[in-house]
CSV table of C-alpha atoms in Angstrom, one decimal:
chain,number,residue,atom,x,y,z
A,65,UNK,CA,131.3,90.0,57.3
A,66,UNK,CA,130.9,93.6,58.9
A,67,UNK,CA,129.1,96.2,58.1
A,68,UNK,CA,131.2,99.8,60.0
A,69,UNK,CA,128.5,101.9,61.3
A,70,UNK,CA,129.0,105.3,62.9
A,71,UNK,CA,132.9,104.2,62.5
A,72,UNK,CA,132.3,101.2,65.1
A,73,UNK,CA,131.4,96.4,63.6
A,74,UNK,CA,128.4,95.2,63.8
A,75,UNK,CA,127.6,91.9,62.7
A,76,UNK,CA,125.0,91.3,59.6
A,77,UNK,CA,123.7,88.4,58.2
A,78,UNK,CA,125.2,87.8,55.2
A,79,UNK,CA,122.0,85.9,53.7
A,80,UNK,CA,119.1,88.0,54.7
A,81,UNK,CA,120.4,92.0,55.9
A,82,UNK,CA,119.6,91.6,59.3
A,83,UNK,CA,121.3,91.6,62.5
A,84,UNK,CA,122.9,88.5,63.2
A,85,UNK,CA,124.8,87.7,66.4
A,86,UNK,CA,125.2,89.3,70.0
A,87,UNK,CA,127.2,88.3,72.1
A,88,UNK,CA,126.1,88.1,76.7
A,89,UNK,CA,127.4,87.6,79.6
A,90,UNK,CA,126.6,88.1,83.2
A,91,UNK,CA,128.0,89.1,87.0
A,92,UNK,CA,125.7,89.1,90.4
A,93,UNK,CA,125.7,85.2,89.5
A,94,UNK,CA,124.8,83.3,93.8
A,95,UNK,CA,123.1,80.7,92.5
A,96,UNK,CA,119.9,80.7,94.5
A,97,UNK,CA,120.8,82.6,97.5
A,98,UNK,CA,119.6,86.0,96.6
A,99,UNK,CA,119.6,87.4,100.3
A,100,UNK,CA,122.6,85.9,101.7
A,101,UNK,CA,124.9,85.7,98.4
A,102,UNK,CA,128.1,88.8,97.8
A,103,UNK,CA,126.2,90.4,95.3
A,104,UNK,CA,122.9,92.1,95.7
A,105,UNK,CA,122.9,93.0,92.8
A,106,UNK,CA,122.5,91.1,89.5
A,107,UNK,CA,123.5,92.5,85.8
A,108,UNK,CA,123.0,90.4,82.0
A,109,UNK,CA,124.4,93.1,79.7
A,110,UNK,CA,124.8,92.3,75.6
A,111,UNK,CA,127.4,94.3,72.9
A,112,UNK,CA,126.7,94.3,69.3
A,113,UNK,CA,130.1,94.2,67.1
A,114,UNK,CA,131.9,92.5,65.1
A,115,UNK,CA,134.8,90.3,66.5
A,116,UNK,CA,137.4,92.1,64.8
A,117,UNK,CA,136.0,95.3,66.1
A,118,UNK,CA,135.4,94.2,69.4
A,119,UNK,CA,138.8,92.5,69.6
A,120,UNK,CA,140.9,96.3,68.6
A,121,UNK,CA,138.4,98.3,71.6
A,122,UNK,CA,139.6,95.0,73.9
A,123,UNK,CA,143.2,95.8,72.9
A,124,UNK,CA,142.5,99.8,73.2
A,125,UNK,CA,141.6,99.5,76.6
A,126,UNK,CA,144.3,97.1,77.3
A,127,UNK,CA,146.7,100.2,76.2
A,128,UNK,CA,145.5,102.9,78.3
A,129,UNK,CA,145.0,100.8,81.3
A,130,UNK,CA,148.6,99.3,81.4
A,131,UNK,CA,148.1,96.4,84.1
A,132,UNK,CA,149.4,93.6,83.7
A,133,UNK,CA,147.1,90.8,84.0
A,134,UNK,CA,146.3,88.1,81.7
A,135,UNK,CA,142.9,88.6,81.1
A,136,UNK,CA,141.5,92.3,82.1
A,137,UNK,CA,138.5,91.9,84.4
A,138,UNK,CA,135.5,94.3,85.6
A,139,UNK,CA,137.5,95.0,88.4
A,140,UNK,CA,140.7,97.2,86.5
A,141,UNK,CA,138.3,99.1,84.8
A,142,UNK,CA,136.2,100.3,88.4
A,143,UNK,CA,139.5,101.0,90.4
A,144,UNK,CA,139.9,105.1,90.6
A,145,UNK,CA,142.9,105.4,89.4
A,146,UNK,CA,141.2,103.5,85.4
A,147,UNK,CA,138.6,105.9,85.9
A,148,UNK,CA,138.8,107.7,82.9
A,149,UNK,CA,139.2,105.3,81.1
A,150,UNK,CA,135.5,103.9,82.3
A,151,UNK,CA,134.0,107.2,81.5
A,152,UNK,CA,135.7,106.0,78.2
A,153,UNK,CA,134.1,103.6,78.1
A,154,UNK,CA,130.3,104.1,78.6
A,155,UNK,CA,130.6,107.7,77.2
A,156,UNK,CA,128.5,108.8,73.9
A,157,UNK,CA,132.7,108.7,72.0
A,158,UNK,CA,132.9,105.0,74.1
A,159,UNK,CA,133.1,102.1,71.9
A,160,UNK,CA,129.6,100.6,73.4
A,161,UNK,CA,127.2,103.2,73.1
A,162,UNK,CA,124.1,102.6,71.2
A,163,UNK,CA,126.1,99.2,70.3
A,164,UNK,CA,124.9,97.5,74.2
A,165,UNK,CA,122.7,97.0,76.7
A,166,UNK,CA,122.1,95.6,80.3
A,167,UNK,CA,119.5,93.9,81.7
A,168,UNK,CA,119.2,94.6,85.7
A,169,UNK,CA,117.4,92.8,88.5
A,170,UNK,CA,117.4,93.7,92.5
A,171,UNK,CA,117.8,90.4,94.0
A,172,UNK,CA,116.0,91.4,97.1
A,173,UNK,CA,112.8,92.7,95.2
A,174,UNK,CA,113.4,89.6,93.0
A,175,UNK,CA,113.3,87.4,95.4
A,176,UNK,CA,109.5,89.0,96.7
A,177,UNK,CA,108.6,89.8,93.1
A,178,UNK,CA,109.2,85.5,92.6
A,179,UNK,CA,107.4,84.6,95.9
A,180,UNK,CA,103.7,86.9,94.8
A,181,UNK,CA,103.5,85.2,91.4
A,182,UNK,CA,103.4,82.2,93.4
A,183,UNK,CA,101.2,81.8,95.9
A,184,UNK,CA,98.9,84.4,94.5
A,185,UNK,CA,99.7,84.9,91.2
A,186,UNK,CA,100.0,89.0,91.2
A,187,UNK,CA,102.8,90.9,90.8
A,188,UNK,CA,100.7,93.9,91.7
A,189,UNK,CA,101.2,92.0,95.2
A,190,UNK,CA,105.2,92.4,95.0
A,191,UNK,CA,105.3,95.7,94.0
A,192,UNK,CA,102.6,96.7,97.0
A,193,UNK,CA,105.5,94.7,99.4
A,194,UNK,CA,107.5,95.9,98.6
A,195,UNK,CA,106.9,99.6,99.1
A,196,UNK,CA,105.6,98.9,102.7
A,197,UNK,CA,107.5,96.4,103.7
A,198,UNK,CA,110.8,97.9,104.5
A,199,UNK,CA,108.7,101.2,106.4
A,200,UNK,CA,106.7,99.0,108.4
A,201,UNK,CA,108.8,96.1,109.5
A,202,UNK,CA,112.5,97.2,111.5
A,203,UNK,CA,115.6,96.6,109.4
A,204,UNK,CA,115.9,93.1,111.0
A,205,UNK,CA,112.5,91.5,110.3
A,206,UNK,CA,112.3,93.0,106.8
A,207,UNK,CA,115.2,90.3,106.3
A,208,UNK,CA,113.7,87.9,108.3
A,209,UNK,CA,111.3,88.1,105.8
A,210,UNK,CA,113.2,88.3,102.4
A,211,UNK,CA,115.6,85.0,104.4
A,212,UNK,CA,112.3,83.2,105.0
A,213,UNK,CA,111.2,83.6,101.8
A,214,UNK,CA,114.3,83.6,99.9
A,215,UNK,CA,114.4,79.4,102.1
A,216,UNK,CA,110.5,78.4,100.4
A,217,UNK,CA,111.6,79.5,97.4
A,218,UNK,CA,114.6,77.5,97.1
A,219,UNK,CA,115.1,74.4,95.8
A,220,UNK,CA,118.2,72.9,97.2
A,221,UNK,CA,117.1,72.9,101.5
A,222,UNK,CA,118.9,70.3,104.5
A,223,UNK,CA,115.9,70.6,106.3
A,224,UNK,CA,113.4,68.2,104.3
A,225,UNK,CA,110.3,69.9,102.7
A,226,UNK,CA,108.5,71.0,105.4
A,227,UNK,CA,111.1,73.8,107.4
A,228,UNK,CA,110.9,75.8,104.3
A,229,UNK,CA,107.5,76.2,104.3
A,230,UNK,CA,106.8,75.5,108.2
A,231,UNK,CA,109.2,79.4,108.9
A,232,UNK,CA,108.0,81.2,105.5
A,233,UNK,CA,104.3,80.9,107.6
A,234,UNK,CA,105.6,81.5,111.3
A,235,UNK,CA,107.7,84.5,109.7
A,236,UNK,CA,104.6,86.2,107.7
A,237,UNK,CA,101.9,85.0,110.7
A,238,UNK,CA,104.6,86.8,113.9
A,239,UNK,CA,104.0,90.2,111.0
A,240,UNK,CA,100.7,90.1,110.6
A,241,UNK,CA,100.0,90.2,114.2
A,242,UNK,CA,102.3,92.8,114.8
A,243,UNK,CA,101.6,95.3,112.1
A,244,UNK,CA,97.7,94.5,111.7
A,245,UNK,CA,95.9,97.2,109.5
A,246,UNK,CA,99.7,98.3,108.0
A,247,UNK,CA,100.0,99.1,104.7
A,248,UNK,CA,102.2,95.8,104.6
A,249,UNK,CA,99.1,93.6,105.9
A,250,UNK,CA,97.4,94.0,103.3
A,251,UNK,CA,99.0,91.1,101.4
A,252,UNK,CA,100.4,89.8,104.6
A,253,UNK,CA,96.8,88.2,105.0
A,254,UNK,CA,96.8,87.0,101.2
A,255,UNK,CA,100.2,85.0,101.8
A,256,UNK,CA,98.9,83.4,105.1
A,257,UNK,CA,96.0,81.5,103.7
A,258,UNK,CA,98.4,80.6,100.9
A,259,UNK,CA,100.1,78.0,102.5
A,260,UNK,CA,98.5,74.8,100.8
A,261,UNK,CA,100.4,76.2,97.2
A,262,UNK,CA,103.7,76.3,98.9
A,263,UNK,CA,103.0,73.2,100.3
A,264,UNK,CA,102.3,72.2,96.7
A,265,UNK,CA,105.9,73.5,95.2
A,266,UNK,CA,108.0,71.8,98.2
A,267,UNK,CA,106.2,68.4,97.5
A,268,UNK,CA,106.8,68.6,93.5
A,269,UNK,CA,110.5,69.4,94.6
A,270,UNK,CA,111.1,66.9,97.0
A,271,UNK,CA,108.7,63.9,94.5
A,272,UNK,CA,109.2,64.7,91.6
A,273,UNK,CA,112.9,66.5,92.1
A,274,UNK,CA,114.5,70.1,91.1
A,275,UNK,CA,112.1,72.1,88.2
A,276,UNK,CA,114.3,72.4,84.9
A,277,UNK,CA,114.0,76.1,85.6
A,278,UNK,CA,114.1,77.2,89.6
A,279,UNK,CA,112.4,79.9,90.1
A,280,UNK,CA,114.9,82.3,92.1
A,281,UNK,CA,118.1,82.0,89.3
A,282,UNK,CA,117.6,84.9,87.9
A,283,UNK,CA,119.9,84.4,84.4
A,284,UNK,CA,117.3,82.3,82.1
A,285,UNK,CA,114.7,85.0,82.5
A,286,UNK,CA,117.3,87.6,81.8
A,287,UNK,CA,118.3,86.1,78.9
A,288,UNK,CA,114.8,86.0,77.6
A,289,UNK,CA,114.3,90.0,78.2
A,290,UNK,CA,118.1,90.7,76.5
A,291,UNK,CA,116.7,88.5,73.3
A,292,UNK,CA,113.6,91.2,73.7
A,293,UNK,CA,115.4,94.3,74.1
A,294,UNK,CA,117.9,93.1,70.8
A,295,UNK,CA,114.8,91.8,68.5
A,296,UNK,CA,112.2,94.2,68.7
A,297,UNK,CA,110.1,95.9,65.5
A,298,UNK,CA,110.4,92.4,64.8
A,299,UNK,CA,114.1,92.2,63.9
A,300,UNK,CA,115.5,88.2,64.4
A,301,UNK,CA,118.1,88.1,66.8
A,302,UNK,CA,120.6,85.3,67.7
A,303,UNK,CA,123.1,85.0,71.1
A,304,UNK,CA,126.7,83.9,71.7
A,305,UNK,CA,126.7,83.4,75.5
A,306,UNK,CA,129.5,82.8,77.6
A,307,UNK,CA,129.2,79.8,79.2
A,308,UNK,CA,127.2,78.9,81.7
A,309,UNK,CA,126.7,75.9,84.1
A,310,UNK,CA,122.9,77.0,84.5
A,311,UNK,CA,122.6,76.7,80.3
A,312,UNK,CA,122.3,73.8,79.4
A,313,UNK,CA,121.0,72.2,76.5
A,314,UNK,CA,117.6,71.6,78.1
A,315,UNK,CA,117.6,74.9,79.6
A,316,UNK,CA,118.5,76.5,76.7
A,317,UNK,CA,115.5,75.1,75.1
A,318,UNK,CA,113.6,76.5,77.5
A,319,UNK,CA,114.7,80.8,77.1
A,320,UNK,CA,114.4,79.3,73.0
A,321,UNK,CA,110.0,78.3,73.8
A,322,UNK,CA,109.5,80.9,76.2
A,323,UNK,CA,110.4,83.8,73.4
A,324,UNK,CA,108.8,82.6,70.8
A,325,UNK,CA,105.5,82.3,73.5
A,326,UNK,CA,105.8,85.1,73.6
A,327,UNK,CA,106.5,87.4,70.7
A,328,UNK,CA,110.6,87.3,71.0
A,329,UNK,CA,113.1,86.8,67.4
A,330,UNK,CA,115.7,84.7,69.6
A,331,UNK,CA,116.9,83.0,66.8
A,332,UNK,CA,119.3,80.6,68.3
A,333,UNK,CA,122.4,80.5,71.8
A,334,UNK,CA,125.5,79.2,71.6
A,335,UNK,CA,127.7,78.9,74.1
A,336,UNK,CA,131.6,80.3,73.9
A,337,UNK,CA,134.2,81.0,75.4
A,338,UNK,CA,134.9,84.1,76.6
A,339,UNK,CA,138.1,84.8,75.9
A,340,UNK,CA,138.4,84.2,72.8
A,341,UNK,CA,135.6,85.7,72.3
A,342,UNK,CA,136.3,89.9,72.1
A,343,UNK,CA,132.5,91.1,71.7
A,344,UNK,CA,132.0,88.3,75.1
A,345,UNK,CA,134.8,90.0,77.3
A,346,UNK,CA,133.4,93.4,76.1
A,347,UNK,CA,129.7,92.3,77.6
A,348,UNK,CA,132.3,90.5,80.0
A,349,UNK,CA,133.0,94.1,80.9
A,350,UNK,CA,129.6,96.0,80.9
A,351,UNK,CA,128.0,94.0,83.0
A,352,UNK,CA,130.9,94.1,86.0
A,353,UNK,CA,130.9,97.2,85.7
A,354,UNK,CA,127.4,97.7,86.3
A,355,UNK,CA,126.7,95.6,88.8
A,356,UNK,CA,129.2,97.8,91.3
A,357,UNK,CA,127.3,101.0,90.0
A,358,UNK,CA,123.8,100.5,90.0
A,359,UNK,CA,124.6,98.1,93.0
A,360,UNK,CA,126.6,101.6,94.4
A,361,UNK,CA,122.9,103.3,93.7
A,362,UNK,CA,120.8,100.8,95.7
A,363,UNK,CA,123.2,101.4,98.9
A,364,UNK,CA,123.2,105.0,98.9
A,365,UNK,CA,126.8,105.3,98.0
A,366,UNK,CA,126.1,106.8,94.2
A,367,UNK,CA,128.5,108.5,91.9
A,368,UNK,CA,126.2,110.7,90.0
A,369,UNK,CA,128.6,110.8,86.9
A,370,UNK,CA,129.2,107.0,86.8
A,371,UNK,CA,124.9,106.3,87.2
A,372,UNK,CA,124.4,109.5,84.3
A,373,UNK,CA,127.0,107.0,82.3
A,374,UNK,CA,124.6,104.3,82.8
A,375,UNK,CA,121.4,105.2,81.6
A,376,UNK,CA,121.6,105.0,78.2
A,377,UNK,CA,122.7,101.0,78.2
A,378,UNK,CA,120.1,100.4,81.2
A,379,UNK,CA,116.4,98.0,79.6
A,380,UNK,CA,112.8,99.2,81.1
A,381,UNK,CA,112.2,95.8,81.9
A,382,UNK,CA,115.3,95.8,84.4
A,383,UNK,CA,113.7,93.3,87.9
A,384,UNK,CA,113.9,96.8,90.1
A,385,UNK,CA,111.6,98.4,93.9
A,386,UNK,CA,113.4,101.0,94.8
A,387,UNK,CA,112.6,103.4,93.2
A,388,UNK,CA,115.3,106.6,94.6
A,389,UNK,CA,118.3,104.7,92.5
A,390,UNK,CA,116.0,103.6,90.1
A,391,UNK,CA,115.2,107.4,89.1
A,392,UNK,CA,119.0,107.7,88.4
A,393,UNK,CA,119.2,104.6,86.8
A,394,UNK,CA,116.3,104.0,85.0
A,395,UNK,CA,116.7,104.4,80.9
A,396,UNK,CA,117.0,107.9,80.3
A,397,UNK,CA,114.7,108.6,77.8
A,398,UNK,CA,112.2,107.7,81.1
A,399,UNK,CA,113.1,111.0,83.1
A,400,UNK,CA,110.4,110.2,85.6
A,401,UNK,CA,112.2,106.9,86.8
A,402,UNK,CA,110.7,103.3,86.1
A,403,UNK,CA,108.0,103.4,83.2
A,404,UNK,CA,106.0,100.9,84.1
A,405,UNK,CA,105.9,102.3,87.8
A,406,UNK,CA,101.9,103.3,88.7
A,407,UNK,CA,100.5,103.8,91.8
A,408,UNK,CA,100.6,100.2,92.4
A,409,UNK,CA,103.4,99.6,91.8
A,410,UNK,CA,106.3,98.5,89.1
A,411,UNK,CA,106.1,96.0,87.0
A,412,UNK,CA,108.7,93.5,86.4
A,413,UNK,CA,109.7,93.0,83.5
A,414,UNK,CA,109.7,88.9,83.8
A,415,UNK,CA,107.9,86.5,83.4
A,416,UNK,CA,106.8,82.6,84.5
A,417,UNK,CA,108.7,80.1,84.3
A,418,UNK,CA,107.0,77.3,82.3
């Protein structure tokens, strides 16, 4: 059953008139390899349209692009020859405006955040180290720290449980000796005392097997943040998500439990096949486009016009540590940058796995 708002279809519950379902997809999944993968940004996009309206919009996109490809992806829209189509899609006159959302994750900041949460239980420490580290260390040293942190938290390791711990603390101790007295040293000194927590974490993986929710996979908390966005004001939301190996029944149950615990009105999550659901195809377009635009901004090669078009879609709970790029990418209503940024650093918008 569809209801039109501004000429666009929005799905409604037949029983009580509340919003029924939002379609989701992601872009930038590299598993737990967040510092050496193919992408430096993860994007989780969601679209609230009726299937009929979404199908009509996919046909419109195909008609504008005129490509013989059987299935369109974001890279079709990102080609320079299709720039006008991309601008239309994101514009106020396009089909997604007011009916779509993107949760962004800067992967290297996610690694620092998860490390600080595991070892210190202090999300503010992540922001402090993420600001001070690149300013203090050489580029190679900062990369070495990020890689060591990624190896420490990553579930799968061919080195056994001891080496990820030893390698991380060798790196921390070396940086602490070289940069004592610097702002970065304050957090490094705290991390250096938490070897027992790191050992317990690796021993737990070794004895009990992989955890249900890997610390370094951004998908699961991103789904919760997406549900939180759409359920603001107490309106329950259901999610239809593209099939993904990470979304097992057990992890879907974890998402639903976590959402309830946080007061998020997630009424359920089901998996769909994207080629049969035009809403998910639009979410796939948006996720890929957002990831590409955000990555360009993060790396200093951004397009101001595209960044401005993306801003109405980005969420304030993004896991983002780079203030310069977030000033361009952050929600348009937050002109000062990340709404949670203060002198102590950015809030991550991520909740620790339970």
